[in-house]
């Protein structure tokens, strides 16, 4: 163990004296720190802003005066997704998907205000997330720091001297590995501190610990890749070329190929195509605003028969409210069918892309990181579903008020004059039907159990690198 | 009483269809300086590599301190101080730091005063101790490596072309050091093509030609080996 420590300390001393490696490590730490600080501030601000906006939006809805209930259906309501505590490190899909949604009757609006949609090209480049930094740039920095860790000794002949003095190749490589891993851990330190901060702000200990541990394994895998590249190469320039090529393949090409393959294997219809299909199907359902629409003839007949009356005016409830409730249900079923199909397609694409984690540790780390942070696609889908559930509930609650608390005659005469319009209002206490929206990530247990496959991918990469280094060590002599 | 330390018995090394060492046998006893003399391609370096365990013998046996090179190379390396032709130490470290580092790799603990004493013993100027090795001459590097060997208390020294590239005064200093080490009980096995240098320090010289030992010369009493005699034999083989 003391020999491994000596080799490790000497490597650090070499980096310190040659300055290049030290500079790279310091740049890495500074970038990681800067990205963590900037993201923490942004996410904290966004979190406080969205919580406040959610409160204001709910209050504004509640504060509406007496109105016709259907006006409130169209008045609508906003829901905001507060970021998960770990999104200060891993923004995941949140940067691309919207964070706010306008909920109203007869519509399923898409989420809006995504960071990427609002940013110009240059801003996109400058929005460096700590996760991107650790998943993509830290491996590159490890390469810059360590590509010559073994080849340098080989070229200088010191490797031969060490071995012929009885130092085991295994110990030399272990010392080099720990020196590289140590530099990676320094660059990881800001993330670990930020995770502690996330822990202090509501994230579970199991999640923060797993999150940091995942990145530790990832750094170890890349340290092993760099060590392996340097061990199998006879010269430093060859090692550098091999490792840069590997970085390009594992961190740039494979993720790109993954998304292209996913889009090819699971093609999704364009938005226009989907929208046309939805509109066509909705048209067949009839217009809920028009109670005389032939689409509701059967509903009308059934009700007339049920209550033994000849005219909808004689029904014990407001027929217009009944139609609105009925049509909203039918319309929501159709919208949900298309929404679920779209989410299934997106999830299938994501699943295909995630399989590329077997081919690239960066892909497995990215998936694991998003899963654990609660910023993955499934989480976004859950936000859409919960928002839709809220929309449907409050719209139907307003329709229920329309149906039972507003007289049919008053309702149909509301455009006659100001007095009839005033009479066709319901009490503002009805607006209390709106439930509070408080979106939170899945439970720790759920997130951990769903990320096991990606842990396995990372561990497989670790095992593969261990085997490759063991094999390469035989050729050192 | 002589105690065999470095032993080769009917040692054969073949690379593909080329015979590099052909039935080589010799013994180096404790405290003895043995020089394996030969021209380029004679098989000197292969012999050294075989004892260091980096080349496996095709047949025959080789041992150091009674341990076989094929089964106990780790033990042998821990007991041997090996000085390659060009001493490879770390250019970014000072002489002192190099020694401290390699001692830590050998898991040997020595105080700063021990290291200074060793550096004085190999006659490395004190003002060079804290200079980076990148600024050392070849002789100074060699002294550093020998100081390291002294501090490791390695009972066996393997030297590969030790005087190659040294100036005459450095060669003299080196020869004195090797003699002193031998007198202190260290066993020295060197391979060289320097006839004069070998005759100055060696108790015995084995002349290697095309992988075979074709002659052995040894001191007679306290007299050095006759340089002329060895030179003639060497020249005849390398004409």
XYZ file of C-alpha atoms in Angstrom:
716
model
C 0.000 0.000 0.000
C 2.857 2.382 0.808
C 4.303 1.766 -2.663
C 0.987 2.635 -4.299
C 0.877 5.777 -2.156
C 4.437 6.697 -3.186
C 3.623 6.302 -6.881
C 0.437 8.335 -6.425
C 2.171 11.158 -4.542
C 4.995 11.236 -7.072
C 2.502 11.575 -9.900
C 0.900 14.509 -8.126
C 4.338 16.031 -7.522
C 5.090 15.655 -11.225
C 1.832 17.416 -12.136
C 2.563 20.167 -9.654
C 6.029 20.751 -11.034
C 5.181 20.533 -14.693
C 2.225 22.895 -14.079
C 0.238 21.804 -17.173
C -1.718 19.128 -15.332
C -2.197 21.392 -12.318
C -3.568 24.106 -14.586
C -6.003 21.664 -16.195
C -7.173 20.405 -12.782
C -7.582 23.949 -11.479
C -9.569 24.919 -14.588
C -11.718 21.810 -14.057
C -12.370 22.678 -10.409
C -13.066 26.328 -11.270
C -15.498 25.354 -14.054
C -17.266 22.805 -11.844
C -17.474 25.320 -9.015
C -18.678 28.115 -11.280
C -21.313 25.931 -12.914
C -22.545 24.699 -9.536
C -22.744 28.235 -8.123
C -24.450 29.710 -11.198
C -26.914 26.817 -11.443
C -27.634 26.863 -7.717
C -28.474 30.555 -7.869
C -30.584 30.112 -11.007
C -32.447 27.082 -9.668
C -33.031 28.687 -6.258
C -34.373 31.786 -7.969
C -36.515 29.711 -10.311
C -37.783 27.618 -7.432
C -38.728 30.657 -5.335
C -40.192 32.376 -8.395
C -42.307 29.414 -9.427
C -43.549 28.772 -5.880
C -44.566 32.412 -5.648
C -46.120 32.393 -9.124
C -48.048 29.245 -8.205
C -49.339 30.942 -5.074
C -50.268 34.103 -6.996
C -51.937 32.112 -9.745
C -54.056 30.163 -7.257
C -54.895 33.305 -5.311
C -55.842 35.145 -8.514
C -58.177 32.312 -9.434
C -59.754 32.268 -5.970
C -60.064 36.057 -5.975
C -62.188 36.177 -9.115
C -65.582 37.750 -8.504
C -68.940 36.035 -9.084
C -68.987 34.908 -12.689
C -70.601 32.547 -15.080
C -68.869 29.231 -14.297
C -67.892 28.626 -17.924
C -66.053 31.939 -17.992
C -63.879 30.569 -15.220
C -63.300 27.422 -17.279
C -61.779 29.655 -19.960
C -60.198 32.015 -17.464
C -57.950 29.071 -16.721
C -55.126 28.593 -14.320
C -51.342 28.256 -14.388
C -49.311 25.451 -12.833
C -45.568 25.646 -12.328
C -43.126 22.846 -11.837
C -40.726 23.676 -9.016
C -37.298 22.206 -9.751
C -36.076 19.208 -7.764
C -33.289 19.995 -5.261
C -30.706 18.093 -7.332
C -31.562 20.004 -10.497
C -28.931 22.516 -9.371
C -26.506 19.864 -10.675
C -28.577 17.879 -13.131
C -31.198 19.963 -14.971
C -31.938 16.895 -17.148
C -34.825 17.312 -19.544
C -36.095 20.319 -17.577
C -33.885 22.587 -19.664
C -35.680 21.423 -22.816
C -39.209 20.853 -21.598
C -41.433 23.597 -20.303
C -41.770 24.403 -16.649
C -45.175 26.104 -16.670
C -48.524 25.166 -18.122
C -51.739 27.061 -18.776
C -54.739 24.921 -17.854
C -58.140 25.654 -19.385
C -61.237 23.896 -20.567
C -61.302 21.818 -23.765
C -57.518 22.149 -24.285
C -54.359 20.370 -23.293
C -51.719 23.012 -23.688
C -48.066 22.145 -23.928
C -45.656 23.114 -21.203
C -43.887 26.388 -21.877
C -40.952 28.517 -20.763
C -38.135 26.011 -21.270
C -34.703 27.450 -20.773
C -33.482 26.252 -24.170
C -36.427 27.703 -26.086
C -35.916 31.065 -24.502
C -32.147 31.125 -25.050
C -30.199 32.365 -27.981
C -27.534 30.101 -29.452
C -24.741 31.785 -27.517
C -26.599 31.564 -24.235
C -27.105 27.872 -24.819
C -23.367 27.406 -25.130
C -22.740 29.358 -21.982
C -25.304 27.493 -19.884
C -22.876 24.889 -18.655
C -24.574 22.570 -16.214
C -22.501 20.812 -13.543
C -23.801 17.484 -14.868
C -22.574 18.222 -18.420
C -19.300 19.417 -16.976
C -18.807 16.165 -15.063
C -20.161 13.826 -17.689
C -18.371 15.288 -20.709
C -15.653 17.781 -19.768
C -14.131 16.089 -16.722
C -13.279 12.939 -18.763
C -11.562 15.206 -21.286
C -9.633 16.873 -18.487
C -8.650 13.513 -17.044
C -7.268 12.636 -20.474
C -5.275 15.875 -20.631
C -3.917 15.252 -17.153
C -3.168 11.562 -17.404
C -2.640 10.457 -20.994
C 1.104 10.157 -20.406
C 1.010 8.749 -16.881
C 2.470 5.408 -18.009
C 3.917 6.269 -21.417
C 6.012 9.050 -19.877
C 7.658 6.525 -17.546
C 8.088 4.123 -20.421
C 9.664 6.740 -22.688
C 12.001 7.932 -19.907
C 12.944 4.370 -18.975
C 11.891 4.874 -15.357
C 9.152 2.261 -15.719
C 11.811 -0.338 -16.483
C 13.907 0.847 -13.545
C 10.958 0.597 -11.176
C 10.072 -2.898 -12.357
C 13.654 -4.132 -12.227
C 13.886 -2.794 -8.677
C 11.128 -5.124 -7.640
C 8.149 -2.768 -7.856
C 5.133 -4.720 -9.063
C 3.443 -3.474 -12.243
C 0.137 -3.841 -10.408
C 1.328 -1.381 -7.726
C 2.598 1.130 -10.285
C -0.688 1.067 -12.185
C -2.699 1.275 -8.967
C -0.695 4.340 -7.883
C -1.260 6.002 -11.257
C -4.949 5.110 -11.127
C -5.445 6.632 -7.689
C -3.580 9.796 -8.672
C -5.896 10.197 -11.669
C -8.978 9.335 -9.657
C -7.853 11.834 -7.016
C -7.702 14.640 -9.559
C -11.151 13.619 -10.791
C -12.447 13.693 -7.211
C -11.140 17.244 -6.825
C -13.225 18.258 -9.829
C -16.137 16.314 -8.322
C -15.863 18.114 -4.968
C -18.084 21.101 -5.934
C -20.782 18.632 -6.999
C -20.508 16.754 -3.699
C -20.881 20.029 -1.794
C -23.860 21.014 -3.951
C -25.413 17.602 -3.256
C -25.080 18.252 0.470
C -26.852 21.550 -0.133
C -29.596 19.675 -1.996
C -29.798 17.282 0.966
C -30.261 20.229 3.278
C -33.054 21.512 1.021
C -35.302 18.500 1.089
C -33.576 15.804 -0.926
C -33.265 12.448 0.830
C -29.917 11.271 2.127
C -30.155 8.021 0.147
C -30.664 9.990 -3.063
C -27.835 12.499 -2.501
C -25.458 9.726 -1.438
C -26.369 7.593 -4.482
C -26.047 10.590 -6.766
C -22.520 11.401 -5.575
C -21.574 7.719 -5.512
C -22.712 7.342 -9.122
C -20.417 10.171 -10.178
C -17.576 8.677 -8.128
C -17.951 5.401 -10.050
C -18.078 7.359 -13.332
C -14.846 9.213 -12.464
C -13.238 5.894 -11.526
C -14.312 4.398 -14.868
C -12.793 7.310 -16.788
C -9.622 7.222 -14.680
C -9.359 3.554 -15.621
C -9.956 4.336 -19.305
C -7.155 6.944 -19.244
C -4.819 4.573 -17.406
C -5.600 1.790 -19.864
C -4.957 4.046 -22.874
C -1.626 5.079 -21.430
C -0.693 1.491 -20.503
C -1.318 -0.002 -23.931
C 0.508 2.787 -25.782
C 4.207 2.825 -26.377
C 4.386 6.601 -26.769
C 2.588 9.553 -25.235
C 1.361 10.949 -28.549
C -0.201 7.578 -29.416
C -1.850 7.445 -25.993
C -3.208 10.974 -26.455
C -4.607 10.130 -29.902
C -6.236 6.903 -28.664
C -7.819 8.577 -25.638
C -9.106 11.614 -27.516
C -10.619 9.301 -30.120
C -12.260 7.300 -27.322
C -13.601 10.474 -25.723
C -15.104 11.617 -29.027
C -16.701 8.206 -29.547
C -17.978 7.695 -25.988
C -19.004 11.254 -25.112
C -20.008 12.752 -28.468
C -20.701 10.093 -31.096
C -22.447 7.332 -29.141
C -24.939 9.715 -27.453
C -25.641 11.253 -30.852
C -26.012 7.847 -32.509
C -28.256 6.809 -29.606
C -30.738 9.618 -30.182
C -30.659 9.190 -33.975
C -31.195 5.432 -33.659
C -34.058 5.998 -31.224
C -35.722 8.457 -33.593
C -35.249 6.040 -36.516
C -36.495 2.923 -34.731
C -39.398 4.677 -33.020
C -40.429 7.405 -35.444
C -42.988 9.773 -34.008
C -45.503 11.606 -36.182
C -44.921 15.325 -36.558
C -46.884 17.798 -34.415
C -49.011 18.960 -37.356
C -49.886 15.394 -38.274
C -50.886 14.632 -34.658
C -52.828 17.882 -34.335
C -54.849 17.150 -37.485
C -55.754 13.680 -36.190
C -56.810 15.116 -32.813
C -58.915 17.862 -34.404
C -60.588 15.345 -36.701
C -61.503 13.087 -33.797
C -62.646 15.995 -31.613
C -64.873 17.336 -34.390
C -66.811 14.072 -34.332
C -67.462 14.600 -30.604
C -69.397 17.802 -31.182
C -69.054 21.287 -29.715
C -69.762 21.306 -25.989
C -70.709 24.997 -26.155
C -73.646 24.131 -28.354
C -76.127 21.970 -26.476
C -78.149 21.569 -29.698
C -75.272 19.893 -31.488
C -76.570 16.600 -32.988
C -73.680 14.821 -31.261
C -75.542 15.244 -27.953
C -78.946 14.131 -29.211
C -78.669 10.705 -27.612
C -77.550 12.242 -24.318
C -80.547 14.546 -24.437
C -82.964 11.708 -25.214
C -81.552 9.524 -22.459
C -81.988 12.318 -19.911
C -85.490 13.171 -21.090
C -86.429 9.501 -20.797
C -84.745 9.135 -17.438
C -86.614 12.086 -15.931
C -89.829 11.577 -17.925
C -89.940 15.088 -19.386
C -90.238 16.393 -22.959
C -87.978 19.414 -22.809
C -84.487 19.953 -21.472
C -85.831 23.074 -19.726
C -87.832 20.723 -17.469
C -84.818 18.709 -16.377
C -83.834 19.061 -12.716
C -80.372 20.244 -13.814
C -78.931 22.673 -16.346
C -78.706 20.704 -19.587
C -75.972 23.008 -20.919
C -73.857 22.113 -17.877
C -74.577 18.436 -18.485
C -73.405 18.756 -22.086
C -70.273 20.593 -21.042
C -69.472 17.934 -18.430
C -70.157 15.157 -20.932
C -68.216 16.725 -23.778
C -65.255 17.615 -21.517
C -65.035 13.977 -20.447
C -65.182 12.716 -24.043
C -62.755 15.374 -25.254
C -60.325 14.647 -22.412
C -60.414 10.929 -23.204
C -59.390 11.691 -26.785
C -56.721 14.200 -25.745
C -55.365 11.795 -23.141
C -55.261 8.984 -25.672
C -53.065 11.081 -27.969
C -51.033 12.468 -25.071
C -50.369 8.973 -23.714
C -49.443 7.744 -27.196
C -47.014 10.643 -27.595
C -45.517 10.014 -24.157
C -45.194 6.305 -24.937
C -43.337 7.172 -28.126
C -41.047 9.552 -26.296
C -40.416 6.967 -23.606
C -39.735 4.237 -26.166
C -37.226 6.531 -27.868
C -35.627 7.312 -24.498
C -35.489 3.587 -23.657
C -33.701 2.822 -26.927
C -31.246 5.671 -26.352
C -30.624 4.460 -22.794
C -29.585 1.028 -24.054
C -26.530 2.763 -25.502
C -25.312 3.015 -21.912
C -23.906 -0.474 -22.509
C -21.715 1.149 -25.185
C -20.855 4.402 -23.454
C -20.399 5.116 -19.744
C -21.403 8.720 -20.466
C -24.861 7.608 -21.616
C -25.354 5.373 -18.569
C -24.139 8.152 -16.241
C -26.411 10.714 -17.875
C -29.446 8.447 -17.506
C -28.577 7.520 -13.929
C -27.978 11.165 -13.042
C -31.348 12.308 -14.440
C -33.211 9.385 -12.862
C -31.764 10.042 -9.421
C -32.103 13.836 -9.674
C -35.740 13.459 -10.727
C -35.221 15.433 -13.908
C -35.795 12.591 -16.354
C -38.424 12.230 -19.037
C -40.702 10.122 -16.844
C -40.739 12.939 -14.312
C -41.739 15.441 -16.999
C -44.506 13.092 -18.120
C -45.697 12.832 -14.533
C -45.823 16.631 -14.414
C -47.950 16.640 -17.573
C -50.282 13.961 -16.158
C -50.650 15.654 -12.781
C -51.277 19.012 -14.448
C -53.861 17.386 -16.708
C -55.542 15.721 -13.737
C -55.759 19.102 -12.034
C -57.125 20.706 -15.202
C -59.784 18.056 -15.671
C -60.806 18.156 -12.006
C -61.275 21.910 -11.812
C -62.966 22.155 -15.211
C -65.369 19.374 -14.284
C -65.968 20.943 -10.862
C -66.891 24.209 -12.615
C -69.065 22.282 -15.068
C -70.726 20.625 -12.094
C -71.506 24.089 -10.673
C -72.796 25.041 -14.115
C -74.992 21.959 -14.122
C -76.380 22.236 -10.605
C -75.998 25.805 -9.388
C -77.076 27.735 -12.452
C -80.628 27.566 -13.645
C -81.097 26.556 -17.306
C -83.431 29.486 -18.148
C -81.127 32.019 -16.531
C -78.265 30.489 -18.432
C -79.815 30.615 -21.890
C -81.011 34.192 -21.373
C -77.717 35.562 -20.113
C -76.989 37.603 -23.259
C -80.345 39.432 -23.190
C -79.161 42.369 -21.105
C -76.813 43.295 -18.268
C -79.228 42.128 -15.617
C -79.631 38.667 -17.149
C -75.861 38.473 -17.537
C -75.471 39.318 -13.840
C -78.100 36.773 -12.924
C -76.218 34.048 -14.807
C -73.344 34.154 -12.357
C -72.514 31.775 -9.556
C -71.005 32.646 -6.257
C -67.226 33.110 -6.134
C -67.022 30.482 -3.390
C -67.254 27.931 -6.222
C -63.731 28.845 -7.322
C -62.411 27.054 -4.224
C -62.771 23.824 -6.232
C -59.241 24.422 -7.497
C -56.798 22.097 -5.786
C -53.357 23.286 -4.848
C -50.619 22.101 -7.203
C -47.446 20.932 -5.557
C -45.259 18.925 -7.882
C -42.439 16.935 -6.277
C -40.080 14.270 -7.624
C -40.830 10.584 -7.128
C -39.920 8.972 -3.812
C -36.291 8.055 -3.142
C -37.139 4.355 -3.245
C -38.842 4.695 -6.635
C -35.964 6.627 -8.158
C -33.351 4.240 -6.756
C -35.157 1.109 -7.893
C -35.662 2.535 -11.402
C -32.015 3.460 -11.777
C -30.617 0.013 -10.989
C -30.154 -0.893 -14.645
C -27.930 2.149 -15.156
C -25.952 1.343 -12.021
C -25.397 -2.059 -13.560
C -24.221 -0.435 -16.810
C -21.714 1.690 -14.893
C -20.498 -1.261 -12.826
C -20.106 -3.301 -15.987
C -17.942 -0.538 -17.426
C -15.880 -0.561 -14.235
C -15.452 -4.340 -14.456
C -14.566 -4.145 -18.144
C -11.898 -1.515 -17.507
C -10.470 -3.538 -14.631
C -10.190 -6.575 -16.910
C -8.633 -4.514 -19.719
C -6.068 -2.950 -17.379
C -5.213 -6.350 -15.938
C -4.649 -7.627 -19.443
C -2.653 -4.550 -20.447
C -0.466 -4.822 -17.340
C 0.869 -8.143 -18.631
C 2.322 -6.349 -21.627
C 4.104 -3.682 -19.580
C 7.205 -5.824 -19.147
C 34.724 -20.094 1.457
C 33.022 -19.031 -1.797
C 29.266 -18.598 -1.803
C 27.574 -18.666 -5.223
C 25.272 -15.667 -5.688
C 24.671 -15.376 -9.431
C 24.545 -18.720 -11.209
C 23.870 -19.679 -14.817
C 23.745 -23.386 -15.687
C 23.537 -24.499 -19.309
C 21.452 -21.414 -20.009
C 19.826 -21.285 -23.440
C 17.686 -18.478 -24.831
C 16.125 -18.653 -28.244
C 14.112 -15.986 -30.047
C 12.140 -17.729 -32.819
C 14.816 -19.696 -34.676
C 17.699 -17.566 -33.433
C 19.909 -18.866 -30.647
C 20.860 -15.871 -28.480
C 22.414 -17.714 -25.529
C 23.925 -21.123 -26.110
C 24.688 -23.299 -23.110
C 26.008 -20.459 -20.971
C 27.284 -21.436 -17.537
C 29.070 -19.320 -14.940
C 28.991 -18.563 -11.244
C 29.588 -15.272 -9.483
C 30.467 -15.631 -5.800
C 29.709 -13.272 -2.935
C 31.943 -10.200 -2.995
C 33.148 -10.983 -6.492
C 33.088 -8.635 -9.490
C 32.308 -10.615 -12.628
C 32.335 -8.946 -16.032
C 30.681 -10.486 -19.060
C 32.602 -9.056 -21.976
C 31.391 -9.153 -25.537
C 30.779 -7.219 -28.696
C 27.460 -6.033 -30.049
C 24.948 -8.879 -30.355
C 27.028 -11.262 -28.269
C 24.140 -11.832 -25.871
C 25.294 -9.679 -22.915
C 22.054 -7.738 -22.485
C 19.966 -10.886 -22.929
C 21.945 -12.537 -20.117
C 21.270 -9.544 -17.875
C 17.581 -9.483 -18.824
C 17.322 -13.192 -18.071
C 18.632 -12.600 -14.547
C 16.216 -9.692 -14.140
C 13.371 -11.948 -15.186
C 12.358 -9.916 -18.219
C 13.515 -12.644 -20.657
C 12.586 -16.265 -19.986
C 15.223 -18.947 -20.536
C 14.385 -21.532 -23.184
C 16.263 -24.173 -21.212
C 18.807 -24.406 -18.463
C 18.580 -22.415 -15.277
C 19.589 -19.111 -13.806
C 19.411 -18.085 -10.188
C 20.325 -15.226 -7.898
C 20.901 -15.818 -4.185
C 19.563 -19.339 -4.704
C 16.265 -18.134 -6.189
C 15.276 -19.141 -9.694
C 14.722 -16.334 -12.184
C 11.704 -18.140 -13.574
C 9.817 -18.588 -10.324
C 11.192 -15.908 -8.003
C 11.848 -12.879 -10.183
C 10.063 -10.540 -7.742
C 12.359 -11.625 -4.929
C 15.421 -11.284 -7.143
C 14.442 -7.770 -8.236
C 14.004 -6.755 -4.624
C 17.565 -7.869 -3.849
C 19.279 -6.594 -6.958
C 20.362 -3.039 -7.701
C 20.256 -2.654 -11.469
C 22.052 0.170 -13.211
C 21.121 0.342 -16.881
C 23.537 1.752 -19.449
C 21.767 5.050 -19.311
C 20.665 5.680 -15.749
C 16.953 6.367 -15.802
C 15.858 8.487 -12.901
C 13.363 11.327 -12.733
C 14.493 14.562 -14.353
C 11.917 16.640 -12.503
C 13.204 15.480 -9.120
C 16.457 16.390 -7.377
C 19.093 13.751 -6.614
C 17.871 13.570 -3.014
C 14.220 13.324 -4.052
C 15.001 10.576 -6.575
C 16.695 8.552 -3.881
C 13.890 9.160 -1.388
C 11.305 8.167 -3.961
C 13.011 4.962 -5.090
C 13.691 4.009 -1.476
C 9.986 4.441 -0.730
C 9.206 2.188 -3.714
C 11.591 -0.409 -2.289
C 9.877 0.105 1.085
C 13.241 0.995 2.650
C 13.354 3.707 5.301
C 16.480 5.862 5.506
C 17.078 9.127 7.275
C 18.229 12.274 5.465
C 21.648 11.898 7.079
C 21.899 8.314 5.749
C 21.154 9.596 2.256
C 23.704 12.395 2.596
C 26.305 9.900 3.796
C 25.633 7.692 0.771
C 25.888 10.634 -1.609
C 29.172 11.632 0.010
C 30.402 8.078 -0.329
C 29.752 8.065 -4.069
C 31.476 11.481 -4.221
C 28.548 13.408 -5.605
C 29.180 17.108 -4.968
C 26.973 18.436 -2.169
C 25.809 21.406 -4.212
C 24.214 19.002 -6.712
C 22.116 17.111 -4.178
C 19.216 19.511 -4.375
C 19.459 20.206 -8.092
C 17.077 18.594 -10.525
C 18.408 15.448 -12.148
C 17.715 16.941 -15.560
C 20.815 19.102 -14.943
C 23.091 16.144 -13.996
C 25.839 14.679 -16.164
C 25.791 10.959 -16.892
C 28.464 10.388 -14.234
C 26.461 12.257 -11.636
C 23.369 10.231 -12.475
C 25.352 7.045 -12.128
C 26.627 8.130 -8.734
C 23.091 8.851 -7.660
C 22.008 5.396 -8.783
C 24.902 3.777 -6.938
C 24.076 5.782 -3.809
C 20.581 4.386 -4.118
C 21.973 0.863 -4.392
C 24.066 1.476 -1.267
C 21.065 2.743 0.651
C 18.962 -0.188 -0.444
C 21.742 -2.435 0.912
C 21.273 -4.512 -2.212
C 23.589 -7.504 -1.935
C 23.829 -7.833 -5.729
C 24.573 -5.177 -8.364
C 23.798 -5.665 -12.036
C 25.605 -3.111 -14.195
C 24.892 -2.656 -17.886
C 27.759 -0.945 -19.749
C 28.505 1.122 -16.638
C 31.422 3.144 -18.027
C 29.914 3.901 -21.399
C 29.896 7.638 -21.976
C 31.854 8.514 -18.824
C 34.952 10.698 -18.905
C 38.257 9.134 -17.664
C 38.100 10.669 -14.188
C 34.492 9.549 -13.789
C 35.524 6.030 -14.881
C 38.262 6.026 -12.234
C 35.840 7.159 -9.561
C 33.359 4.548 -10.686
C 35.925 1.764 -10.612
C 36.945 2.753 -7.112
C 33.335 2.649 -6.006
C 32.730 -0.791 -7.479
C 35.888 -2.086 -5.840
C 34.816 -0.623 -2.498
C 31.372 -2.191 -2.820
C 32.904 -5.544 -3.651
C 35.226 -5.306 -0.678
C 32.208 -4.545 1.490
C 30.674 -7.870 0.374
C 28.477 -6.824 -2.550
C 28.389 -9.086 -5.556
C 28.765 -7.255 -8.860
C 27.743 -8.673 -12.192
C 28.460 -6.372 -15.099
C 28.126 -6.658 -18.837
C 30.420 -4.473 -20.931
C 32.369 -4.171 -24.108
C 35.011 -2.025 -22.353
C 38.028 -4.350 -22.065
C 40.152 -1.890 -20.077
C 37.383 -1.011 -17.620
C 36.522 -4.676 -17.069
C 40.138 -5.576 -16.378
C 40.394 -2.734 -13.853
C 37.602 -3.930 -11.591
C 36.691 -7.507 -12.383
C 37.948 -10.516 -10.477
C 36.918 -12.635 -13.397
C 35.907 -11.898 -16.980
C 33.826 -14.161 -19.176
C 34.226 -13.557 -22.882
C 30.894 -13.964 -24.643
C 30.684 -14.465 -28.381
C 27.566 -15.356 -30.345
C 25.800 -16.472 -27.209
C 28.621 -18.733 -25.956
C 31.226 -18.173 -23.276
C 34.404 -18.713 -25.204
C 36.952 -17.815 -22.536
C 37.328 -16.937 -18.864
C 40.059 -14.736 -17.459
C 40.769 -14.222 -13.803
C 43.037 -12.326 -11.532
C 46.109 -14.002 -10.281
C 46.472 -13.089 -6.652
C 46.247 -9.344 -6.210
C 47.252 -8.624 -9.802
C 44.701 -7.243 -12.186
C 43.646 -9.280 -15.200
C 46.028 -8.792 -18.100
C 44.362 -6.278 -20.368
C 46.510 -7.228 -23.337
C 45.570 -10.877 -23.122
C 41.856 -10.123 -22.888
C 42.063 -7.510 -25.625
C 43.731 -9.966 -27.985
C 41.078 -12.609 -27.353
C 38.299 -10.053 -27.679
C 39.724 -8.565 -30.878
C 40.118 -12.013 -32.434
C 36.470 -12.754 -31.810
C 35.273 -9.353 -32.991
C 37.582 -8.898 -35.970
